[in-house]
PDB file of C-alpha atoms and ligand atoms in Angstrom:
ATOM      1  CA  MET A   1     197.128 -37.586 247.936  1.00 51.00           C
ATOM      2  CA  THR A   2     195.767 -40.082 250.375  1.00 62.00           C
ATOM      3  CA  GLY A   3     192.546 -40.259 248.674  1.00 86.00           C
ATOM      4  CA  ALA A   4     194.558 -40.857 244.967  1.00 91.00           C
ATOM      5  CA  ARG A   5     195.885 -43.667 246.712  1.00 93.00           C
ATOM      6  CA  ALA A   6     192.945 -45.608 248.326  1.00 94.00           C
ATOM      7  CA  ILE A   7     191.487 -45.059 245.023  1.00 95.00           C
ATOM      8  CA  GLU A   8     194.350 -46.846 243.655  1.00 95.00           C
ATOM      9  CA  LEU A   9     194.600 -49.423 245.952  1.00 96.00           C
ATOM     10  CA  ALA A  10     190.689 -49.858 245.233  1.00 97.00           C
ATOM     11  CA  MET A  11     191.258 -50.501 241.696  1.00 96.00           C
ATOM     12  CA  THR A  12     193.974 -52.872 241.959  1.00 96.00           C
ATOM     13  CA  LEU A  13     191.843 -55.104 244.201  1.00 97.00           C
ATOM     14  CA  ARG A  14     189.178 -54.854 241.586  1.00 97.00           C
ATOM     15  CA  LYS A  15     191.730 -55.878 239.105  1.00 97.00           C
ATOM     16  CA  GLN A  16     192.418 -59.191 241.572  1.00 96.00           C
ATOM     17  CA  GLY A  17     188.920 -60.107 241.748  1.00 97.00           C
ATOM     18  CA  ILE A  18     187.056 -57.754 244.261  1.00 98.00           C
ATOM     19  CA  ALA A  19     183.910 -57.529 242.770  1.00 98.00           C
ATOM     20  CA  ASP A  20     181.828 -55.861 246.011  1.00 98.00           C
ATOM     21  CA  THR A  21     181.324 -52.502 245.090  1.00 98.00           C
ATOM     22  CA  ARG A  22     180.483 -51.361 248.647  1.00 98.00           C
ATOM     23  CA  VAL A  23     184.097 -53.065 249.832  1.00 98.00           C
ATOM     24  CA  LEU A  24     185.857 -51.602 247.479  1.00 98.00           C
ATOM     25  CA  SER A  25     184.152 -48.064 248.172  1.00 97.00           C
ATOM     26  CA  ALA A  26     185.272 -48.952 251.621  1.00 98.00           C
ATOM     27  CA  ILE A  27     188.823 -49.134 250.601  1.00 97.00           C
ATOM     28  CA  GLU A  28     188.287 -45.528 249.003  1.00 97.00           C
ATOM     29  CA  THR A  29     187.157 -43.870 251.678  1.00 97.00           C
ATOM     30  CA  ILE A  30     189.174 -45.612 254.864  1.00 97.00           C
ATOM     31  CA  PRO A  31     192.659 -44.045 254.934  1.00 96.00           C
ATOM     32  CA  ARG A  32     195.069 -47.097 255.735  1.00 96.00           C
ATOM     33  CA  GLU A  33     197.556 -44.758 256.388  1.00 94.00           C
ATOM     34  CA  VAL A  34     195.882 -43.671 259.670  1.00 96.00           C
ATOM     35  CA  PHE A  35     196.420 -47.474 260.913  1.00 96.00           C
ATOM     36  CA  VAL A  36     199.794 -47.588 260.292  1.00 95.00           C
ATOM     37  CA  ASP A  37     202.825 -46.869 262.439  1.00 92.00           C
ATOM     38  CA  ARG A  38     205.185 -44.006 260.990  1.00 88.00           C
ATOM     39  CA  PRO A  39     207.998 -45.696 259.522  1.00 89.00           C
ATOM     40  CA  PHE A  40     205.309 -47.739 257.336  1.00 91.00           C
ATOM     41  CA  GLU A  41     203.181 -44.403 256.376  1.00 90.00           C
ATOM     42  CA  THR A  42     204.620 -44.186 252.491  1.00 91.00           C
ATOM     43  CA  SER A  43     204.089 -48.008 252.436  1.00 94.00           C
ATOM     44  CA  ALA A  44     200.008 -47.714 253.752  1.00 94.00           C
ATOM     45  CA  TYR A  45     198.709 -48.099 250.321  1.00 94.00           C
ATOM     46  CA  GLU A  46     200.874 -50.954 249.008  1.00 93.00           C
ATOM     47  CA  ASN A  47     199.033 -54.157 249.345  1.00 91.00           C
ATOM     48  CA  SER A  48     200.644 -56.108 251.903  1.00 93.00           C
ATOM     49  CA  ALA A  49     200.977 -56.865 255.241  1.00 93.00           C
ATOM     50  CA  LEU A  50     202.718 -54.657 257.792  1.00 94.00           C
ATOM     51  CA  PRO A  51     204.327 -54.863 261.500  1.00 93.00           C
ATOM     52  CA  ILE A  52     202.450 -53.088 264.133  1.00 94.00           C
ATOM     53  CA  ALA A  53     202.841 -52.843 267.832  1.00 93.00           C
ATOM     54  CA  CYS A  54     203.084 -55.751 270.089  1.00 92.00           C
ATOM     55  CA  GLY A  55     204.508 -58.177 267.134  1.00 91.00           C
ATOM     56  CA  GLN A  56     200.762 -58.375 265.560  1.00 92.00           C
ATOM     57  CA  THR A  57     200.372 -57.692 261.837  1.00 93.00           C
ATOM     58  CA  ILE A  58     197.839 -55.396 259.634  1.00 93.00           C
ATOM     59  CA  SER A  59     196.343 -57.378 257.280  1.00 93.00           C
ATOM     60  CA  GLN A  60     197.239 -57.229 253.583  1.00 94.00           C
ATOM     61  CA  PRO A  61     194.423 -55.100 252.175  1.00 97.00           C
ATOM     62  CA  TYR A  62     193.887 -57.932 249.651  1.00 97.00           C
ATOM     63  CA  VAL A  63     192.774 -60.195 252.805  1.00 97.00           C
ATOM     64  CA  VAL A  64     190.714 -57.420 254.209  1.00 98.00           C
ATOM     65  CA  ALA A  65     188.835 -56.775 251.025  1.00 98.00           C
ATOM     66  CA  PHE A  66     188.219 -60.658 250.308  1.00 98.00           C
ATOM     67  CA  ALA A  67     186.988 -61.119 253.870  1.00 98.00           C
ATOM     68  CA  SER A  68     185.324 -58.259 254.037  1.00 98.00           C
ATOM     69  CA  GLN A  69     183.409 -59.650 250.677  1.00 98.00           C
ATOM     70  CA  ALA A  70     183.003 -63.408 252.046  1.00 98.00           C
ATOM     71  CA  LEU A  71     180.793 -61.902 254.509  1.00 98.00           C
ATOM     72  CA  GLU A  72     178.080 -60.961 252.392  1.00 98.00           C
ATOM     73  CA  LEU A  73     177.064 -57.916 254.478  1.00 98.00           C
ATOM     74  CA  ASP A  74     174.116 -56.237 254.845  1.00 97.00           C
ATOM     75  CA  PRO A  75     173.960 -52.662 256.295  1.00 98.00           C
ATOM     76  CA  LYS A  76     171.372 -54.091 259.134  1.00 98.00           C
ATOM     77  CA  HIS A  77     174.132 -56.738 260.285  1.00 98.00           C
ATOM     78  CA  ARG A  78     175.630 -56.456 263.625  1.00 98.00           C
ATOM     79  CA  VAL A  79     179.038 -57.898 262.955  1.00 99.00           C
ATOM     80  CA  LEU A  80     181.830 -59.459 265.549  1.00 99.00           C
ATOM     81  CA  GLU A  81     185.410 -59.139 264.741  1.00 98.00           C
ATOM     82  CA  LEU A  82     187.953 -61.263 266.754  1.00 98.00           C
ATOM     83  CA  GLY A  83     191.364 -59.559 266.664  1.00 98.00           C
ATOM     84  CA  THR A  84     190.790 -55.743 266.525  1.00 98.00           C
ATOM     85  CA  GLY A  85     195.284 -54.964 265.671  1.00 97.00           C
ATOM     86  CA  SER A  86     195.338 -51.953 264.076  1.00 97.00           C
ATOM     87  CA  GLY A  87     191.368 -51.634 263.852  1.00 98.00           C
ATOM     88  CA  TYR A  88     191.617 -51.087 259.941  1.00 98.00           C
ATOM     89  CA  GLN A  89     189.707 -54.418 259.116  1.00 98.00           C
ATOM     90  CA  ALA A  90     186.958 -53.305 261.879  1.00 98.00           C
ATOM     91  CA  ALA A  91     187.230 -49.635 259.929  1.00 98.00           C
ATOM     92  CA  ILE A  92     186.117 -51.066 256.577  1.00 98.00           C
ATOM     93  CA  LEU A  93     183.775 -53.248 257.676  1.00 98.00           C
ATOM     94  CA  SER A  94     181.834 -49.584 259.668  1.00 98.00           C
ATOM     95  CA  PRO A  95     180.316 -48.756 256.536  1.00 98.00           C
ATOM     96  CA  LEU A  96     179.194 -51.907 255.729  1.00 98.00           C
ATOM     97  CA  CYS A  97     176.915 -52.823 258.645  1.00 98.00           C
ATOM     98  CA  ARG A  98     175.200 -51.754 261.142  1.00 98.00           C
ATOM     99  CA  MET A  99     177.303 -52.177 264.145  1.00 98.00           C
ATOM    100  CA  VAL A 100     181.130 -54.101 264.560  1.00 98.00           C
ATOM    101  CA  TYR A 101     181.853 -55.544 267.940  1.00 98.00           C
ATOM    102  CA  THR A 102     185.503 -56.086 267.871  1.00 98.00           C
ATOM    103  CA  VAL A 103     187.502 -57.751 270.692  1.00 98.00           C
ATOM    104  CA  GLU A 104     191.536 -57.274 270.967  1.00 98.00           C
ATOM    105  CA  ARG A 105     193.707 -58.949 274.049  1.00 97.00           C
ATOM    106  CA  HIS A 106     196.345 -56.309 273.768  1.00 97.00           C
ATOM    107  CA  LYS A 107     195.331 -53.394 275.464  1.00 97.00           C
ATOM    108  CA  PRO A 108     198.090 -51.049 274.058  1.00 96.00           C
ATOM    109  CA  LEU A 109     196.422 -52.073 270.499  1.00 97.00           C
ATOM    110  CA  LEU A 110     193.150 -51.839 271.424  1.00 98.00           C
ATOM    111  CA  VAL A 111     193.452 -47.805 272.814  1.00 97.00           C
ATOM    112  CA  GLN A 112     195.521 -47.200 269.779  1.00 97.00           C
ATOM    113  CA  ALA A 113     192.588 -48.621 267.823  1.00 98.00           C
ATOM    114  CA  GLU A 114     189.956 -46.502 269.424  1.00 98.00           C
ATOM    115  CA  GLU A 115     191.662 -43.354 269.225  1.00 98.00           C
ATOM    116  CA  ARG A 116     191.895 -43.956 265.102  1.00 98.00           C
ATOM    117  CA  PHE A 117     188.004 -45.106 265.081  1.00 98.00           C
ATOM    118  CA  LYS A 118     187.275 -41.437 266.697  1.00 98.00           C
ATOM    119  CA  THR A 119     189.636 -39.522 264.563  1.00 97.00           C
ATOM    120  CA  LEU A 120     187.725 -40.887 261.968  1.00 98.00           C
ATOM    121  CA  GLN A 121     184.196 -40.723 263.644  1.00 98.00           C
ATOM    122  CA  LEU A 122     183.281 -44.338 262.691  1.00 98.00           C
ATOM    123  CA  ARG A 123     180.586 -44.353 265.388  1.00 98.00           C
ATOM    124  CA  ASN A 124     179.147 -47.699 265.101  1.00 98.00           C
ATOM    125  CA  ILE A 125     182.283 -49.364 266.314  1.00 98.00           C
ATOM    126  CA  VAL A 126     182.460 -51.094 270.055  1.00 98.00           C
ATOM    127  CA  THR A 127     185.641 -52.001 271.209  1.00 98.00           C
ATOM    128  CA  ARG A 128     186.142 -54.888 274.110  1.00 98.00           C
ATOM    129  CA  HIS A 129     189.224 -55.455 275.715  1.00 98.00           C
ATOM    130  CA  GLY A 130     189.301 -59.572 276.045  1.00 97.00           C
ATOM    131  CA  ASP A 131     190.228 -62.745 274.841  1.00 98.00           C
ATOM    132  CA  GLY A 132     188.502 -63.142 271.386  1.00 98.00           C
ATOM    133  CA  LEU A 133     188.144 -66.645 272.078  1.00 98.00           C
ATOM    134  CA  LYS A 134     185.369 -66.377 274.086  1.00 98.00           C
ATOM    135  CA  GLY A 135     183.361 -64.355 271.559  1.00 98.00           C
ATOM    136  CA  TRP A 136     180.971 -61.540 272.965  1.00 98.00           C
ATOM    137  CA  PRO A 137     178.342 -63.358 274.484  1.00 98.00           C
ATOM    138  CA  GLU A 138     176.584 -60.975 275.821  1.00 97.00           C
ATOM    139  CA  ALA A 139     176.061 -59.338 272.652  1.00 98.00           C
ATOM    140  CA  ALA A 140     175.343 -62.458 270.759  1.00 98.00           C
ATOM    141  CA  PRO A 141     173.834 -63.362 268.294  1.00 98.00           C
ATOM    142  CA  PHE A 142     175.501 -61.659 265.666  1.00 98.00           C
ATOM    143  CA  ASP A 143     175.122 -61.759 261.701  1.00 98.00           C
ATOM    144  CA  ARG A 144     178.409 -62.578 260.974  1.00 98.00           C
ATOM    145  CA  ILE A 145     181.406 -63.405 262.757  1.00 98.00           C
ATOM    146  CA  LEU A 146     184.946 -62.451 261.583  1.00 98.00           C
ATOM    147  CA  LEU A 147     187.960 -64.228 263.116  1.00 98.00           C
ATOM    148  CA  SER A 148     191.231 -61.854 262.090  1.00 98.00           C
ATOM    149  CA  ALA A 149     193.547 -64.453 263.609  1.00 96.00           C
ATOM    150  CA  ALA A 150     194.210 -68.040 263.010  1.00 96.00           C
ATOM    151  CA  VAL A 151     192.642 -70.659 264.834  1.00 97.00           C
ATOM    152  CA  SER A 152     193.442 -74.704 264.400  1.00 95.00           C
ATOM    153  CA  GLU A 153     189.714 -75.156 264.728  1.00 95.00           C
ATOM    154  CA  VAL A 154     186.675 -72.710 264.849  1.00 96.00           C
ATOM    155  CA  PRO A 155     185.407 -72.939 268.572  1.00 96.00           C
ATOM    156  CA  GLN A 156     182.002 -74.189 268.742  1.00 96.00           C
ATOM    157  CA  ASN A 157     181.235 -71.636 271.408  1.00 97.00           C
ATOM    158  CA  LEU A 158     181.592 -68.779 268.757  1.00 98.00           C
ATOM    159  CA  ILE A 159     179.511 -70.623 266.165  1.00 97.00           C
ATOM    160  CA  ASP A 160     176.933 -70.566 268.904  1.00 97.00           C
ATOM    161  CA  GLN A 161     177.049 -67.048 268.916  1.00 98.00           C
ATOM    162  CA  LEU A 162     176.086 -66.807 265.420  1.00 98.00           C
ATOM    163  CA  LYS A 163     172.541 -66.442 264.045  1.00 97.00           C
ATOM    164  CA  PRO A 164     170.474 -68.804 262.127  1.00 96.00           C
ATOM    165  CA  ALA A 165     171.581 -68.797 258.584  1.00 96.00           C
ATOM    166  CA  GLY A 166     174.748 -66.542 259.714  1.00 98.00           C
ATOM    167  CA  ILE A 167     178.068 -66.627 258.164  1.00 98.00           C
ATOM    168  CA  LEU A 168     181.684 -66.949 259.770  1.00 98.00           C
ATOM    169  CA  ILE A 169     184.887 -66.452 258.149  1.00 98.00           C
ATOM    170  CA  ALA A 170     188.316 -67.722 259.816  1.00 98.00           C
ATOM    171  CA  PRO A 171     191.620 -68.676 258.977  1.00 97.00           C
ATOM    172  CA  VAL A 172     191.756 -72.099 260.067  1.00 97.00           C
ATOM    173  CA  GLY A 173     194.825 -74.709 260.215  1.00 93.00           C
ATOM    174  CA  GLY A 174     198.465 -74.529 259.642  1.00 77.00           C
ATOM    175  CA  ASP A 175     200.832 -74.875 262.712  1.00 61.00           C
ATOM    176  CA  VAL A 176     199.023 -71.848 264.693  1.00 47.00           C
ATOM    177  CA  GLN A 177     201.647 -72.058 266.580  1.00 51.00           C
ATOM    178  CA  SER A 178     204.367 -70.667 264.696  1.00 48.00           C
ATOM    179  CA  ALA A 179     202.240 -69.333 262.142  1.00 46.00           C
ATOM    180  CA  ARG A 180     204.564 -67.198 260.329  1.00 54.00           C
ATOM    181  CA  GLY A 181     205.420 -69.346 256.716  1.00 59.00           C
ATOM    182  CA  VAL A 182     202.556 -71.568 257.271  1.00 68.00           C
ATOM    183  CA  SER A 183     199.762 -71.071 255.534  1.00 87.00           C
ATOM    184  CA  GLN A 184     196.099 -71.337 256.396  1.00 95.00           C
ATOM    185  CA  SER A 185     192.822 -71.653 255.016  1.00 96.00           C
ATOM    186  CA  LEU A 186     190.220 -68.542 255.121  1.00 97.00           C
ATOM    187  CA  THR A 187     187.293 -70.795 255.551  1.00 98.00           C
ATOM    188  CA  LYS A 188     183.825 -69.725 255.011  1.00 98.00           C
ATOM    189  CA  ILE A 189     180.979 -71.368 257.403  1.00 98.00           C
ATOM    190  CA  VAL A 190     177.479 -70.979 256.988  1.00 98.00           C
ATOM    191  CA  LYS A 191     175.349 -72.007 260.189  1.00 96.00           C
ATOM    192  CA  SER A 192     172.226 -74.337 258.412  1.00 90.00           C
ATOM    193  CA  GLU A 193     169.358 -75.742 259.764  1.00 86.00           C
ATOM    194  CA  HIS A 194     171.261 -78.997 258.765  1.00 87.00           C
ATOM    195  CA  GLY A 195     174.252 -77.924 260.391  1.00 90.00           C
ATOM    196  CA  ILE A 196     177.195 -76.482 259.378  1.00 94.00           C
ATOM    197  CA  GLU A 197     178.449 -75.891 255.778  1.00 96.00           C
ATOM    198  CA  ARG A 198     182.205 -75.143 255.100  1.00 96.00           C
ATOM    199  CA  GLU A 199     183.904 -73.895 252.423  1.00 97.00           C
ATOM    200  CA  ASN A 200     187.738 -73.274 251.762  1.00 97.00           C
ATOM    201  CA  LEU A 201     187.959 -70.033 250.212  1.00 97.00           C
ATOM    202  CA  LEU A 202     191.674 -68.880 250.280  1.00 95.00           C
ATOM    203  CA  PRO A 203     194.957 -69.766 251.417  1.00 94.00           C
ATOM    204  CA  VAL A 204     196.135 -67.102 253.882  1.00 95.00           C
ATOM    205  CA  MET A 205     198.981 -66.532 256.500  1.00 92.00           C
ATOM    206  CA  PHE A 206     197.881 -64.544 259.626  1.00 93.00           C
ATOM    207  CA  VAL A 207     198.889 -64.230 263.201  1.00 92.00           C
ATOM    208  CA  PRO A 208     197.705 -66.745 265.660  1.00 94.00           C
ATOM    209  CA  MET A 209     195.000 -66.433 267.705  1.00 96.00           C
ATOM    210  CA  ILE A 210     196.058 -66.874 271.155  1.00 96.00           C
ATOM    211  CA  GLU A 211     194.157 -67.772 274.563  1.00 95.00           C
ATOM    212  CA  GLY A 212     193.545 -65.599 277.171  1.00 93.00           C
ATOM    213  CA  LEU A 213     195.194 -62.387 277.807  1.00 93.00           C
ATOM    214  CA  PRO A 214     198.867 -61.125 277.900  1.00 91.00           C
ATOM    215  CA  ARG A 215     201.001 -61.358 281.284  1.00 80.00           C
ATOM    216  CA  ASP A 216     200.777 -57.457 281.769  1.00 67.00           C
ATOM    217  CA  ALA A 217     197.417 -57.401 280.976  1.00 61.00           C
ATOM    218  CA  ARG A 218     195.436 -60.246 283.576  1.00 58.00           C
ATOM    219  CA  LYS A 219     192.120 -58.078 283.850  1.00 58.00           C
ATOM    220  CA  PRO A 220     188.831 -59.230 283.325  1.00 53.00           C
ATOM    221  CA  ASP A 221     187.045 -58.312 279.947  1.00 61.00           C
ATOM    222  CA  GLU A 222     186.265 -54.995 279.674  1.00 56.00           C
ATOM    223  CA  PRO A 223     183.845 -54.158 277.265  1.00 65.00           C
ATOM    224  CA  GLY A 224     184.740 -50.672 276.024  1.00 60.00           C
ATOM    225  CA  LYS A 225     183.184 -48.118 273.696  1.00 52.00           C
ATOM    226  CA  ILE A 226     184.377 -45.467 271.331  1.00 55.00           C
TER     227      ILE A 226
HETATM  228  N1  LIG B 301     192.086 -57.332 261.970  1.00 76.57           N
HETATM  229  C1  LIG B 301     193.514 -56.463 262.122  1.00 76.57           C
HETATM  230  C2  LIG B 301     194.750 -57.714 262.341  1.00 76.57           C
HETATM  231  C3  LIG B 301     195.251 -57.684 263.090  1.00 76.57           C
HETATM  232  S1  LIG B 301     196.182 -59.013 263.442  1.00 76.57           S
HETATM  233  C4  LIG B 301     193.937 -55.382 261.283  1.00 76.57           C
HETATM  234  O1  LIG B 301     193.501 -54.991 260.420  1.00 76.57           O
HETATM  235  O2  LIG B 301     194.843 -55.051 262.081  1.00 76.57           O
HETATM  236  C5  LIG B 301     195.438 -59.848 264.509  1.00 76.57           C
HETATM  237  C6  LIG B 301     195.067 -59.586 265.836  1.00 76.57           C
HETATM  238  O3  LIG B 301     194.545 -60.891 266.637  1.00 76.57           O
HETATM  239  C7  LIG B 301     196.055 -58.885 266.733  1.00 76.57           C
HETATM  240  O4  LIG B 301     196.052 -58.014 267.096  1.00 76.57           O
HETATM  241  C8  LIG B 301     196.451 -59.793 268.027  1.00 76.57           C
HETATM  242  O5  LIG B 301     196.719 -59.535 268.907  1.00 76.57           O
HETATM  243  C9  LIG B 301     194.763 -60.504 268.086  1.00 76.57           C
HETATM  244  N2  LIG B 301     194.778 -61.487 268.997  1.00 76.57           N
HETATM  245  C10 LIG B 301     195.410 -62.893 268.821  1.00 76.57           C
HETATM  246  N3  LIG B 301     194.554 -63.844 269.615  1.00 76.57           N
HETATM  247  C11 LIG B 301     193.393 -62.639 270.359  1.00 76.57           C
HETATM  248  C12 LIG B 301     192.406 -63.288 271.466  1.00 76.57           C
HETATM  249  N4  LIG B 301     192.174 -64.753 271.471  1.00 76.57           N
HETATM  250  N5  LIG B 301     191.285 -62.499 271.233  1.00 76.57           N
HETATM  251  C13 LIG B 301     191.476 -60.959 270.656  1.00 76.57           C
HETATM  252  N6  LIG B 301     192.773 -60.853 270.043  1.00 76.57           N
HETATM  253  C14 LIG B 301     193.484 -61.781 269.703  1.00 76.57           C
END
């Protein structure tokens, strides 16, 4: 059964050091099999990344849980996620905060993710088809920002969209043009009065953040909804 497998996954993550009980209960309640493509349904609760459409990946549950925990979320927070992909990370954030804003450059991925949010009745997720490197200026500032794709450096305009004392989590570094096989560091940035505090948290391997929209989808940024 789905529920049992998700509970088992949460137990595995707890053994691996994920201690935030709210994050663990989100892992238990969000069915990951909804976010993977048919051939991978049986692997949905394995602790591994899996391929999704458009040559992208759904992140490893451990990394999703780790990043969610590192965001130190409060139920009042408004969170920006860049790189919706399958939508799984946004779905995990949904019960942990007030509002999730998520941006994806591949329209087909976004449409699919929106359907999943609707199916699961995750009503506090809003979506946008656009370039995540621009953030979501109209909805800024955010309490938290999570980059779900790797950057060589965190763009200043994203830090600008963070509230004072806000936290940004991003996979930084590596050869982001050919990220497969090259690891990045999951980096925590805290915006303080004195500037930026930076901490390396975990070696990770994310697909790269790519500027602009894919060739077949060159349209202006479209705020969407679910
Ligand atoms: N959070 C996702 C992880 C998806 S992989 C999940 O849980 O499944 C990273 C995603 O970032 C991919 O879908 C990729 O298309 C997207 N991405 C890469 N560059 C982007 C950009 N500039 N703007 C928005 N999305 C981007």
